[in-house]
Every structure is written in structure tokens, then in C-alpha cells.
GROMACS .gro file of C-alpha atoms in nm:
model
  470
    1MET     CA    1   1.616   0.603  -1.971
    2THR     CA    2   1.521   0.969  -1.947
    3SER     CA    3   1.761   1.270  -1.850
    4GLY     CA    4   1.697   1.492  -1.584
    5ASN     CA    5   1.858   1.515  -1.194
    6GLN     CA    6   1.596   1.387  -0.957
    7ARG     CA    7   1.609   1.544  -0.631
    8ILE     CA    8   1.435   1.389  -0.325
    9PHE     CA    9   1.375   1.560   0.033
   10ASP     CA   10   1.625   1.315   0.268
   11THR     CA   11   1.448   1.399   0.612
   12ALA     CA   12   1.766   1.225   0.795
   13THR     CA   13   1.962   1.538   0.640
   14ARG     CA   14   1.685   1.769   0.643
   15SER     CA   15   1.783   1.864   0.288
   16LEU     CA   16   1.708   1.834  -0.059
   17ARG     CA   17   1.930   1.571  -0.242
   18ASP     CA   18   2.044   1.458  -0.591
   19PHE     CA   19   1.944   1.122  -0.625
   20GLU     CA   20   2.211   0.876  -0.661
   21PRO     CA   21   2.083   0.499  -0.674
   22VAL     CA   22   2.322   0.228  -0.514
   23ARG     CA   23   2.320   0.079  -0.846
   24GLN     CA   24   2.291   0.236  -1.199
   25GLY     CA   25   1.973   0.188  -1.334
   26HIS     CA   26   1.811   0.035  -1.065
   27VAL     CA   27   1.603   0.162  -0.755
   28SER     CA   28   1.551  -0.006  -0.427
   29ILE     CA   29   1.241   0.124  -0.218
   30TYR     CA   30   1.141  -0.026   0.134
   31LEU     CA   31   0.795   0.140   0.235
   32CYS     CA   32   0.715   0.046   0.565
   33GLY     CA   33   0.328  -0.158   0.517
   34ALA     CA   34   0.060  -0.216   0.738
   35THR     CA   35   0.013  -0.358   1.086
   36PRO     CA   36  -0.326  -0.525   0.983
   37GLN     CA   37  -0.481  -0.519   1.329
   38SER     CA   38  -0.847  -0.342   1.217
   39SER     CA   39  -0.983  -0.231   0.878
   40PRO     CA   40  -0.764   0.006   0.641
   41HIS     CA   41  -0.886   0.378   0.659
   42ILE     CA   42  -0.799   0.601   0.441
   43GLY     CA   43  -0.476   0.767   0.660
   44HIS     CA   44  -0.332   0.419   0.583
   45LEU     CA   45  -0.367   0.440   0.213
   46ARG     CA   46  -0.243   0.777   0.143
   47SER     CA   47   0.107   0.618   0.197
   48GLY     CA   48   0.042   0.327  -0.035
   49VAL     CA   49  -0.066   0.624  -0.326
   50ALA     CA   50   0.213   0.800  -0.244
   51PHE     CA   51   0.490   0.557  -0.247
   52ASP     CA   52   0.323   0.419  -0.583
   53ILE     CA   53   0.335   0.757  -0.759
   54VAL     CA   54   0.707   0.785  -0.655
   55ARG     CA   55   0.772   0.424  -0.794
   56ARG     CA   56   0.575   0.471  -1.090
   57TRP     CA   57   0.780   0.801  -1.187
   58PHE     CA   58   1.135   0.567  -1.159
   59MET     CA   59   0.973   0.309  -1.368
   60ALA     CA   60   0.855   0.597  -1.620
   61LYS     CA   61   1.206   0.695  -1.615
   62GLY     CA   62   1.343   0.330  -1.741
   63PHE     CA   63   1.449   0.245  -1.410
   64ASP     CA   64   1.437  -0.095  -1.289
   65VAL     CA   65   1.264  -0.075  -0.974
   66ALA     CA   66   1.239  -0.318  -0.648
   67PHE     CA   67   1.007  -0.253  -0.436
   68VAL     CA   68   0.951  -0.423  -0.115
   69ARG     CA   69   0.655  -0.324   0.111
   70ASN     CA   70   0.630  -0.535   0.460
   71VAL     CA   71   0.360  -0.667   0.625
   72THR     CA   72   0.395  -0.673   1.044
   73ASP     CA   73   0.187  -0.977   1.122
   74ILE     CA   74   0.306  -0.969   1.479
   75ASP     CA   75   0.280  -0.684   1.695
   76ASP     CA   76   0.116  -0.627   2.072
   77LYS     CA   77  -0.206  -0.434   1.932
   78ILE     CA   78  -0.270  -0.756   1.699
   79LEU     CA   79  -0.224  -0.966   2.005
   80THR     CA   80  -0.490  -0.749   2.255
   81LYS     CA   81  -0.760  -0.732   1.954
   82ALA     CA   82  -0.733  -1.058   1.866
   83ALA     CA   83  -0.771  -1.194   2.225
   84GLU     CA   84  -1.014  -0.947   2.323
   85ASN     CA   85  -1.209  -1.107   2.051
   86GLY     CA   86  -1.156  -1.468   2.112
   87ARG     CA   87  -0.956  -1.466   1.772
   88PRO     CA   88  -0.603  -1.694   1.725
   89TRP     CA   89  -0.377  -1.400   1.635
   90TRP     CA   90  -0.292  -1.563   1.305
   91GLU     CA   91  -0.656  -1.518   1.194
   92TRP     CA   92  -0.683  -1.206   1.266
   93VAL     CA   93  -0.429  -1.052   1.123
   94SER     CA   94  -0.466  -1.241   0.811
   95THR     CA   95  -0.843  -1.122   0.822
   96TYR     CA   96  -0.720  -0.762   0.806
   97GLU     CA   97  -0.394  -0.819   0.575
   98ARG     CA   98  -0.655  -0.923   0.308
   99GLU     CA   99  -0.873  -0.581   0.347
  100PHE     CA  100  -0.562  -0.423   0.273
  101THR     CA  101  -0.480  -0.587  -0.006
  102ARG     CA  102  -0.831  -0.561  -0.154
  103ALA     CA  103  -0.782  -0.156  -0.022
  104TYR     CA  104  -0.462  -0.141  -0.219
  105ASN     CA  105  -0.598  -0.316  -0.534
  106THR     CA  106  -0.901  -0.106  -0.530
  107LEU     CA  107  -0.729   0.241  -0.560
  108GLY     CA  108  -0.479   0.079  -0.818
  109VAL     CA  109  -0.189   0.084  -0.598
  110LEU     CA  110   0.091  -0.175  -0.810
  111PRO     CA  111   0.172  -0.491  -0.635
  112PRO     CA  112   0.497  -0.493  -0.446
  113SER     CA  113   0.776  -0.665  -0.546
  114VAL     CA  114   0.774  -0.872  -0.246
  115GLU     CA  115   0.561  -0.865   0.059
  116PRO     CA  116   0.728  -1.014   0.349
  117ARG     CA  117   0.577  -1.099   0.652
  118ALA     CA  118   0.802  -1.018   1.019
  119THR     CA  119   0.718  -1.397   1.129
  120GLY     CA  120   0.882  -1.515   0.822
  121HIS     CA  121   1.218  -1.387   0.864
  122VAL     CA  122   1.312  -1.460   1.233
  123THR     CA  123   1.647  -1.651   1.101
  124GLN     CA  124   1.775  -1.327   0.967
  125MET     CA  125   1.660  -1.137   1.275
  126VAL     CA  126   1.865  -1.373   1.493
  127ASP     CA  127   2.131  -1.290   1.268
  128TYR     CA  128   2.140  -0.900   1.269
  129MET     CA  129   2.076  -0.975   1.655
  130ARG     CA  130   2.395  -1.193   1.708
  131ARG     CA  131   2.621  -0.956   1.507
  132LEU     CA  132   2.487  -0.648   1.719
  133ILE     CA  133   2.578  -0.828   2.047
  134GLU     CA  134   2.978  -0.915   1.885
  135ASN     CA  135   3.012  -0.531   1.833
  136GLY     CA  136   2.890  -0.452   2.158
  137PHE     CA  137   2.559  -0.285   2.068
  138ALA     CA  138   2.315  -0.517   2.223
  139TYR     CA  139   2.297  -0.771   2.516
  140GLU     CA  140   2.066  -1.015   2.660
  141ALA     CA  141   1.839  -1.006   3.019
  142GLN     CA  142   1.583  -1.236   3.073
  143GLY     CA  143   1.553  -1.392   2.765
  144SER     CA  144   1.523  -1.049   2.617
  145VAL     CA  145   1.769  -0.883   2.380
  146TYR     CA  146   1.770  -0.504   2.387
  147PHE     CA  147   1.972  -0.236   2.177
  148ASP     CA  148   2.234  -0.041   2.399
  149VAL     CA  149   2.183   0.315   2.295
  150ASP     CA  150   2.412   0.479   2.503
  151ALA     CA  151   2.676   0.253   2.391
  152TRP     CA  152   2.572   0.350   2.009
  153VAL     CA  153   2.581   0.737   2.101
  154ARG     CA  154   2.942   0.708   2.252
  155ALA     CA  155   3.049   0.520   1.943
  156ALA     CA  156   3.231   0.751   1.679
  157GLY     CA  157   2.978   0.885   1.428
  158SER     CA  158   2.686   0.810   1.553
  159ASP     CA  159   2.364   0.963   1.444
  160TYR     CA  160   2.120   0.864   1.662
  161GLY     CA  161   1.861   1.112   1.658
  162ALA     CA  162   1.906   1.234   1.319
  163ILE     CA  163   1.624   1.111   1.162
  164SER     CA  164   1.337   1.242   1.386
  165GLY     CA  165   1.547   1.562   1.525
  166ASN     CA  166   1.493   1.440   1.875
  167ARG     CA  167   1.774   1.486   2.161
  168VAL     CA  168   1.835   1.163   2.293
  169ASP     CA  169   1.771   1.284   2.660
  170GLU     CA  170   1.456   1.389   2.554
  171MET     CA  171   1.362   1.045   2.377
  172GLU     CA  172   1.087   0.827   2.537
  173GLN     CA  173   1.094   0.471   2.344
  174GLY     CA  174   0.746   0.368   2.514
  175GLU     CA  175   0.833   0.037   2.637
  176PRO     CA  176   0.856  -0.070   3.010
  177ASP     CA  177   1.198  -0.023   3.232
  178THR     CA  178   1.210  -0.360   3.352
  179TYR     CA  179   1.282  -0.735   3.246
  180GLY     CA  180   1.654  -0.626   3.276
  181LYS     CA  181   1.698  -0.326   3.046
  182ARG     CA  182   2.008  -0.134   3.138
  183GLY     CA  183   1.900   0.172   3.023
  184ALA     CA  184   1.562   0.356   2.970
  185HIS     CA  185   1.665   0.462   2.623
  186ASP     CA  186   1.749   0.087   2.512
  187PHE     CA  187   1.449  -0.077   2.296
  188ALA     CA  188   1.407  -0.425   2.264
  189LEU     CA  189   1.504  -0.634   1.971
  190TRP     CA  190   1.362  -0.962   2.098
  191LYS     CA  191   1.079  -0.982   2.371
  192ALA     CA  192   1.112  -1.305   2.618
  193ALA     CA  193   0.817  -1.552   2.536
  194LYS     CA  194   0.526  -1.483   2.810
  195PRO     CA  195   0.249  -1.733   2.865
  196GLY     CA  196  -0.030  -1.744   2.592
  197GLU     CA  197   0.138  -1.562   2.327
  198PRO     CA  198   0.322  -1.671   1.988
  199SER     CA  199   0.735  -1.759   2.039
  200TRP     CA  200   1.022  -1.892   1.888
  201PRO     CA  201   1.355  -2.021   1.937
  202THR     CA  202   1.675  -1.810   1.942
  203PRO     CA  203   1.978  -1.887   2.105
  204TRP     CA  204   1.909  -1.615   2.400
  205GLY     CA  205   1.554  -1.822   2.458
  206ASP     CA  206   1.233  -1.840   2.299
  207GLY     CA  207   1.046  -1.547   2.245
  208ARG     CA  208   0.918  -1.317   1.980
  209PRO     CA  209   1.072  -1.000   1.742
  210GLY     CA  210   1.077  -0.628   1.840
  211TRP     CA  211   0.904  -0.409   1.568
  212HIS     CA  212   1.197  -0.228   1.498
  213LEU     CA  213   1.464  -0.530   1.447
  214GLU     CA  214   1.171  -0.640   1.166
  215CYS     CA  215   1.212  -0.399   0.909
  216SER     CA  216   1.605  -0.392   0.942
  217ALA     CA  217   1.629  -0.775   0.874
  218MET     CA  218   1.372  -0.800   0.585
  219ALA     CA  219   1.475  -0.455   0.415
  220THR     CA  220   1.867  -0.592   0.405
  221TRP     CA  221   1.747  -0.910   0.320
  222TYR     CA  222   1.558  -0.818  -0.016
  223LEU     CA  223   1.742  -0.497  -0.081
  224GLY     CA  224   2.106  -0.574   0.045
  225ALA     CA  225   2.301  -0.418   0.296
  226GLU     CA  226   2.278  -0.073   0.126
  227PHE     CA  227   1.994   0.063  -0.056
  228ASP     CA  228   1.782   0.374  -0.235
  229ILE     CA  229   1.513   0.462  -0.039
  230HIS     CA  230   1.295   0.379   0.300
  231GLY     CA  231   0.982   0.491   0.316
  232GLY     CA  232   0.689   0.552   0.525
  233GLY     CA  233   0.432   0.780   0.724
  234LEU     CA  234   0.560   1.104   0.952
  235ASP     CA  235   0.444   0.902   1.265
  236LEU     CA  236   0.730   0.650   1.211
  237GLN     CA  237   1.010   0.882   1.257
  238PHE     CA  238   1.051   0.788   1.625
  239PRO     CA  239   1.098   0.554   1.742
  240HIS     CA  240   1.075   0.284   1.420
  241HIS     CA  241   1.282   0.470   1.170
  242GLU     CA  242   1.522   0.606   1.401
  243ASN     CA  243   1.561   0.261   1.573
  244GLU     CA  244   1.609   0.074   1.228
  245ALA     CA  245   1.882   0.342   1.151
  246ALA     CA  246   2.073   0.269   1.475
  247GLN     CA  247   2.032  -0.117   1.479
  248SER     CA  248   2.118  -0.123   1.096
  249HIS     CA  249   2.428   0.126   1.143
  250ALA     CA  250   2.531  -0.090   1.427
  251ALA     CA  251   2.530  -0.405   1.278
  252GLY     CA  252   2.739  -0.261   1.002
  253ASP     CA  253   2.498  -0.182   0.729
  254GLY     CA  254   2.479   0.139   0.527
  255PHE     CA  255   2.088   0.106   0.533
  256ALA     CA  256   1.866   0.351   0.323
  257ARG     CA  257   2.060   0.629   0.155
  258TYR     CA  258   1.771   0.852   0.151
  259TRP     CA  259   1.464   0.860   0.420
  260MET     CA  260   1.099   0.973   0.278
  261HIS     CA  261   0.780   1.032   0.485
  262ASN     CA  262   0.470   1.143   0.401
  263HIS     CA  263   0.260   1.348   0.597
  264TRP     CA  264  -0.123   1.286   0.758
  265VAL     CA  265  -0.468   1.289   0.661
  266THR     CA  266  -0.633   1.520   0.889
  267MET     CA  267  -0.975   1.588   1.015
  268ALA     CA  268  -1.087   1.885   1.171
  269GLY     CA  269  -0.696   1.948   1.230
  270GLU     CA  270  -0.646   1.612   1.368
  271LYS     CA  271  -0.446   1.314   1.253
  272MET     CA  272  -0.678   1.045   1.149
  273SER     CA  273  -0.653   0.778   1.396
  274LYS     CA  274  -0.865   0.498   1.559
  275SER     CA  275  -0.836   0.691   1.877
  276LEU     CA  276  -0.996   0.975   1.805
  277GLY     CA  277  -1.313   0.818   1.648
  278ASN     CA  278  -1.255   1.001   1.347
  279VAL     CA  279  -1.185   0.701   1.095
  280LEU     CA  280  -1.301   0.692   0.738
  281SER     CA  281  -1.324   0.380   0.603
  282ILE     CA  282  -1.210   0.288   0.266
  283ASP     CA  283  -1.589   0.098   0.192
  284ASN     CA  284  -1.740   0.412   0.362
  285MET     CA  285  -1.571   0.642   0.093
  286LEU     CA  286  -1.635   0.456  -0.182
  287ALA     CA  287  -1.990   0.502  -0.146
  288ASP     CA  288  -1.957   0.859  -0.222
  289VAL     CA  289  -1.692   0.855  -0.494
  290ARG     CA  290  -1.519   0.605  -0.697
  291PRO     CA  291  -1.190   0.392  -0.648
  292VAL     CA  292  -1.029   0.671  -0.922
  293GLU     CA  293  -1.156   0.951  -0.771
  294LEU     CA  294  -1.038   0.877  -0.435
  295ARG     CA  295  -0.684   0.766  -0.580
  296TYR     CA  296  -0.689   1.122  -0.713
  297TYR     CA  297  -0.758   1.277  -0.393
  298LEU     CA  298  -0.534   1.139  -0.207
  299GLY     CA  299  -0.220   1.179  -0.420
  300SER     CA  300  -0.275   1.547  -0.487
  301ALA     CA  301  -0.142   1.704  -0.226
  302HIS     CA  302   0.256   1.698  -0.209
  303TYR     CA  303   0.347   1.383  -0.022
  304ARG     CA  304   0.519   1.584   0.253
  305SER     CA  305   0.218   1.813   0.309
  306VAL     CA  306  -0.069   1.758   0.528
  307LEU     CA  307  -0.388   1.620   0.350
  308GLU     CA  308  -0.716   1.813   0.519
  309TYR     CA  309  -0.990   1.606   0.467
  310SER     CA  310  -1.361   1.749   0.456
  311PRO     CA  311  -1.642   1.616   0.201
  312GLU     CA  312  -1.618   1.914   0.007
  313ALA     CA  313  -1.247   1.880  -0.043
  314LEU     CA  314  -1.297   1.494  -0.200
  315SER     CA  315  -1.609   1.619  -0.382
  316GLU     CA  316  -1.377   1.859  -0.545
  317ALA     CA  317  -1.112   1.629  -0.604
  318ALA     CA  318  -1.338   1.418  -0.764
  319ALA     CA  319  -1.476   1.688  -0.995
  320GLY     CA  320  -1.125   1.772  -1.127
  321TYR     CA  321  -1.030   1.433  -1.229
  322ARG     CA  322  -1.389   1.406  -1.423
  323ARG     CA  323  -1.287   1.726  -1.587
  324ILE     CA  324  -0.951   1.521  -1.692
  325GLU     CA  325  -1.174   1.197  -1.785
  326ASP     CA  326  -1.426   1.404  -1.962
  327PHE     CA  327  -1.183   1.583  -2.246
  328VAL     CA  328  -0.990   1.237  -2.311
  329ALA     CA  329  -1.357   1.062  -2.358
  330ARG     CA  330  -1.419   1.377  -2.604
  331ALA     CA  331  -1.071   1.344  -2.758
  332GLY     CA  332  -1.135   1.003  -2.856
  333THR     CA  333  -0.956   0.808  -2.615
  334PRO     CA  334  -0.595   0.805  -2.791
  335GLU     CA  335  -0.302   0.611  -2.739
  336LYS     CA  336  -0.073   0.775  -2.480
  337SER     CA  337   0.222   0.940  -2.620
  338THR     CA  338   0.450   1.140  -2.331
  339TRP     CA  339   0.494   1.362  -2.081
  340THR     CA  340   0.536   1.777  -2.109
  341PRO     CA  341   0.867   1.872  -1.979
  342GLY     CA  342   0.697   2.081  -1.672
  343PHE     CA  343   0.554   1.760  -1.603
  344GLU     CA  344   0.859   1.622  -1.599
  345GLN     CA  345   1.047   1.886  -1.353
  346ALA     CA  346   0.764   1.870  -1.133
  347LEU     CA  347   0.811   1.489  -1.032
  348ASP     CA  348   1.177   1.527  -1.056
  349ASP     CA  349   1.163   1.796  -0.786
  350ASP     CA  350   1.082   1.595  -0.468
  351PHE     CA  351   0.768   1.436  -0.670
  352SER     CA  352   0.561   1.776  -0.666
  353VAL     CA  353   0.218   1.616  -0.759
  354PRO     CA  354   0.052   1.907  -0.742
  355ARG     CA  355   0.254   2.127  -1.021
  356ALA     CA  356   0.224   1.761  -1.217
  357LEU     CA  357  -0.151   1.795  -1.195
  358ALA     CA  358  -0.137   2.160  -1.297
  359GLU     CA  359   0.055   2.064  -1.618
  360ILE     CA  360  -0.229   1.817  -1.694
  361HIS     CA  361  -0.512   2.068  -1.610
  362ASN     CA  362  -0.314   2.293  -1.835
  363ALA     CA  363  -0.297   2.017  -2.130
  364VAL     CA  364  -0.687   1.985  -2.031
  365ARG     CA  365  -0.759   2.340  -2.109
  366GLU     CA  366  -0.577   2.340  -2.444
  367GLY     CA  367  -0.736   1.996  -2.555
  368ASN     CA  368  -1.076   2.169  -2.475
  369LYS     CA  369  -0.990   2.500  -2.674
  370ALA     CA  370  -0.897   2.275  -2.955
  371LEU     CA  371  -1.193   2.070  -2.978
  372ALA     CA  372  -1.381   2.391  -2.956
  373ALA     CA  373  -1.231   2.506  -3.261
  374GLY     CA  374  -1.254   2.187  -3.435
  375ASP     CA  375  -0.903   2.077  -3.439
  376ASN     CA  376  -0.955   1.703  -3.332
  377ALA     CA  377  -0.597   1.621  -3.452
  378LEU     CA  378  -0.462   1.865  -3.220
  379ALA     CA  379  -0.710   1.767  -2.959
  380ALA     CA  380  -0.610   1.390  -2.982
  381GLU     CA  381  -0.244   1.441  -2.955
  382ILE     CA  382  -0.279   1.630  -2.620
  383ALA     CA  383  -0.469   1.381  -2.497
  384GLY     CA  384  -0.234   1.123  -2.555
  385ARG     CA  385   0.044   1.347  -2.372
  386VAL     CA  386  -0.244   1.366  -2.084
  387ARG     CA  387  -0.289   0.997  -2.067
  388ALA     CA  388   0.080   0.986  -2.038
  389MET     CA  389   0.115   1.233  -1.753
  390ALA     CA  390  -0.208   1.048  -1.557
  391ASP     CA  391  -0.098   0.747  -1.596
  392VAL     CA  392   0.252   0.814  -1.409
  393LEU     CA  393  -0.022   0.899  -1.116
  394GLY     CA  394  -0.207   0.624  -1.159
  395VAL     CA  395  -0.537   0.801  -1.249
  396ASP     CA  396  -0.484   0.775  -1.646
  397PRO     CA  397  -0.866   0.739  -1.760
  398GLY     CA  398  -0.808   0.497  -2.045
  399HIS     CA  399  -0.736   0.240  -1.773
  400TRP     CA  400  -0.978   0.283  -1.517
  401SER     CA  401  -1.251   0.336  -1.763
  402GLU     CA  402  -1.119  -0.040  -1.899
  403LEU     CA  403  -1.156  -0.156  -1.593
  404ALA     CA  404  -1.487   0.020  -1.541
  405GLY     CA  405  -1.609  -0.131  -1.861
  406GLY     CA  406  -1.519  -0.486  -1.732
  407ALA     CA  407  -1.653  -0.487  -1.415
  408GLN     CA  408  -1.988  -0.330  -1.557
  409ASP     CA  409  -1.985  -0.648  -1.860
  410SER     CA  410  -1.929  -0.885  -1.565
  411GLU     CA  411  -2.229  -0.748  -1.347
  412LYS     CA  412  -2.432  -0.727  -1.698
  413THR     CA  413  -2.346  -1.094  -1.736
  414GLU     CA  414  -2.419  -1.198  -1.387
  415ALA     CA  415  -2.766  -0.988  -1.411
  416ALA     CA  416  -2.833  -1.209  -1.714
  417MET     CA  417  -2.756  -1.543  -1.619
  418ARG     CA  418  -3.010  -1.467  -1.272
  419ALA     CA  419  -3.304  -1.364  -1.531
  420LEU     CA  420  -3.197  -1.635  -1.726
  421ASP     CA  421  -3.241  -1.867  -1.422
  422VAL     CA  422  -3.582  -1.732  -1.371
  423LEU     CA  423  -3.686  -1.819  -1.710
  424VAL     CA  424  -3.570  -2.151  -1.729
  425GLY     CA  425  -3.670  -2.232  -1.423
  426ALA     CA  426  -4.019  -2.181  -1.519
  427GLU     CA  427  -4.017  -2.354  -1.806
  428LEU     CA  428  -3.858  -2.640  -1.602
  429GLU     CA  429  -4.166  -2.637  -1.329
  430ARG     CA  430  -4.441  -2.698  -1.705
  431ARG     CA  431  -4.241  -2.971  -1.773
  432THR     CA  432  -4.229  -3.113  -1.441
  433SER     CA  433  -4.573  -3.104  -1.402
  434ALA     CA  434  -4.635  -3.225  -1.730
  435ARG     CA  435  -4.404  -3.503  -1.679
  436ALA     CA  436  -4.610  -3.593  -1.330
  437ALA     CA  437  -4.928  -3.562  -1.576
  438LYS     CA  438  -4.775  -3.797  -1.810
  439ASP     CA  439  -4.813  -3.576  -2.091
  440TRP     CA  440  -4.505  -3.665  -2.200
  441ALA     CA  441  -4.552  -3.487  -2.544
  442ALA     CA  442  -4.579  -3.131  -2.348
  443ALA     CA  443  -4.256  -3.251  -2.130
  444ASP     CA  444  -4.055  -3.309  -2.463
  445GLU     CA  445  -4.173  -2.988  -2.641
  446VAL     CA  446  -4.027  -2.792  -2.308
  447ARG     CA  447  -3.698  -3.014  -2.312
  448ASP     CA  448  -3.664  -2.960  -2.729
  449ARG     CA  449  -3.769  -2.582  -2.684
  450LEU     CA  450  -3.468  -2.560  -2.397
  451ALA     CA  451  -3.207  -2.712  -2.620
  452ALA     CA  452  -3.307  -2.510  -2.903
  453ALA     CA  453  -3.210  -2.218  -2.687
  454GLY     CA  454  -2.895  -2.353  -2.616
  455ILE     CA  455  -2.964  -2.504  -2.271
  456ASP     CA  456  -2.895  -2.851  -2.178
  457VAL     CA  457  -3.152  -3.005  -1.923
  458THR     CA  458  -2.999  -3.324  -1.690
  459ASP     CA  459  -3.269  -3.498  -1.464
  460THR     CA  460  -3.092  -3.607  -1.083
  461ALA     CA  461  -3.212  -3.699  -0.797
  462ASP     CA  462  -3.244  -3.351  -0.670
  463GLY     CA  463  -3.473  -3.243  -0.971
  464PRO     CA  464  -3.385  -3.124  -1.325
  465GLN     CA  465  -3.060  -2.918  -1.345
  466TRP     CA  466  -2.967  -2.724  -1.670
  467ALA     CA  467  -2.662  -2.546  -1.775
  468LEU     CA  468  -2.574  -2.402  -2.094
  469LYS     CA  469  -2.417  -2.573  -2.416
  470ASN     CA  470  -2.052  -2.537  -2.440
   0.00000   0.00000   0.00000
């Protein structure tokens, strides 16, 4: 494990803090993942890329990293969209969950250690609600269970509002003030069953979980009552993360030591969202740039900075990546070595990717000078460092060229098989015609010619079939 103090900007304290893990040599991270109600766009994937870099840096420094990224597979919007389209809710969410997984994989985001789904953790949610009720911070009303915000605020040491920076009297949960809620600020831990909606049994009646409860139950189940980092998009600060922290602390759990939030992808100064109609899907983006170039772009800004999308910005980022790629290829794609001290300092300082990229590009310029001077040994040494640094950011040209080569080989194989099918098909037609004319010698000649080329022919009720010999 390398030396150096990692500093993280903690949203809850609004300060840069030295990172001290709960357990020495181990880092536990919970990231709020997808609510798969429709296809992912680059706004969704920025969070995945940003926290993939966080994870990769901890791994590169020798930490054992437990990385949990959940799937919110039951949600008001999912139920509404599935109903509007006449599809079962579970089919709807599964369809788009696969799209998110494909997008993560395409951009080289490492698979999580575990990817829990809310509907698989109702038992843990029931336990959480029981603890909150016993502690006096939750209550049942007409089959629903609510968190009592006022009771928590009155409690000694209550920090409600710390994550979002909101005042309690200015908060609006976005939930109806009906169904027996005692206070407008209270939020649902459990929603009583409604006709036509999925439901699960609990001691307080059938129903389905509230959004905030899901993540507290899953995070602590996999990472323990206290863990290191809770991450997510800036828009989750309130109400989601504020309520997660409140209910977890009220239940007696230490919960997250550090809160990290990535900023949005914007277009024309507005947050990218479906309601604004300015969504750019992953597939549309990949029509213009390669996956590694899109990943490079999404990870290029500091995670706490706005990433303003424009075709020009994407094109510039792609050109920047190609400069790295070109140098590594010209230097012979040597084995990875290690990063520079400046690169380490950049990522140790709240994961400053822009400074880390500056180190990479400075090294590329030095390497190109070495190549121009004919010092190939020095160029190869520098390229090894470039690869090591780029690998931490998930954009190592050597790795991606291997992937591209494999894909190209697969495409070439498929094209060759299609061409072979046409040629063999023509030969089999000649054989069929010869057999129909009882020209057995010509038919046998075709069969023998194909056999000599490594092709077996089998006569079936549906006509002759061919296959390559093993």
C-alpha cells in the first residue's frame, strides 16, 4: 500500500477531511445506483465513471475495496411507466436494468462487489423499521410507516439538514400529507398496499418500501453499521441522502463516515434530464466517439464540477485521448510501470482528475520528445508510466486496444463465416442438382471437394447441412 494521505471533500461537513477507513487496509463504498425506468443517458453514467475512478485509485494503492452499487427496482415512476405501457413492472425494470449494465460495461466501469435490489431486502427493512419504532423515531399510520422528523430533530445531537444544508422549516419531502402522517416533514419508510401495486407482508400490513429506507437497509446489510463512503449524484442530497442519514443514525447506526456527491452533466446550462428533453443516450453518443473516448470525457472534469456537454467539448476530449493513445502505440505499448508523484498527489487531493490528466499529458509530451530524439528506451519507460496512470482512470490505451482487437477479430470471424456460407451454399446447390439428375459422380466430386476443405456435409430431411470439421 502506497504512502500519502488521501483527502476527501465530505458533503456533510463541507470540508476536506483526511481519509481514515473504518478498518485498516479496507475501504467500503456504497453508491446509489440506477432506478431503471428508461434508457440511461450520459448524465446517469457520469456518476458510474466518477466513482469507478475513486474505487480504482483505492485499489491501485493496495486497499481491499468492497463496492456496493444498488438497483432501485421498485419505485413510483417505474410503476407508472410500466402501467402506461401495459407491461408488468418487474419486466419493465429488468429490461432497463440490463441496458444500464450494458452501458456500464461498455464504458469499462468495473462490476460492483455486489449489486443488491431493493425488493430482495424487505426482511432487512422490516428490522430497520422495528428498531426505529422502538427508539421512538417512527410510527405506523393506516398501514404505512413514517419517520418522525420532529422527534429526531428534538433528539440530542440531531444533525438533520447537515448533508443538504437545508433548514428543517424549509424542507419539502415531496410526499402527500395524507394517510395519517403526523407532520408535513415526515417521510414514508413503508407505503401501505394499493390496488394493482406489488406488495410484501410486514407486521404493520402489506405494502412496499419507501425509497430512503431501501438504501439504509442494503448499505448496512452488506457493509456494516458503519462504513467509509456513501456516494451519489448531487441531486440526491435531499431528500434521499438526508433521510438515509437521519433514519440510520436514529436506528443507532454510525452509517457513512464520508459523503461524496458528483455534480451534473449539463447542456446549455441546464441539468440533463428527461423532463427537459435534452437527453443524450449512450448509443447515440457512441455513434460519434468510441467507448473509451466517451469514458475519458465523462471522467475528465473534477467529480464535484459541472460537466457542460457540447459536441465540441466531446470532440476535444476524444482528440486528447487519441494523443495519449498515439504516443503509447508509437512507443511500442510497453508494460505498465507506476505513476508519477504529481499524479498521486492529484488523486490523493479529493480525486483531482484534471490535475492527474495534466500529469499524463505532460508525460506524453516528454515521451514524444524522446521519440523525436531517437531515445526509444526513454520513450518506452515514459509510456509505461502513462499506461499506469491512464489505467487508474480506466482509459489505458493498451487495455482498450486489446478489447478493440478482440472485437475486430470477432467481427472478421463473423464476416468470414457469412462469406463461407454463401460459397458452400452454392456448392451444395450444384450437388443437389447433380443428384436430381442422377449424376452421382458430379455429386460425389462436390462432396469430396468440400471434405478436403474441412467441411462436413450431412443430408437431412430439410436438405443438406454443413459444418466445419472439429
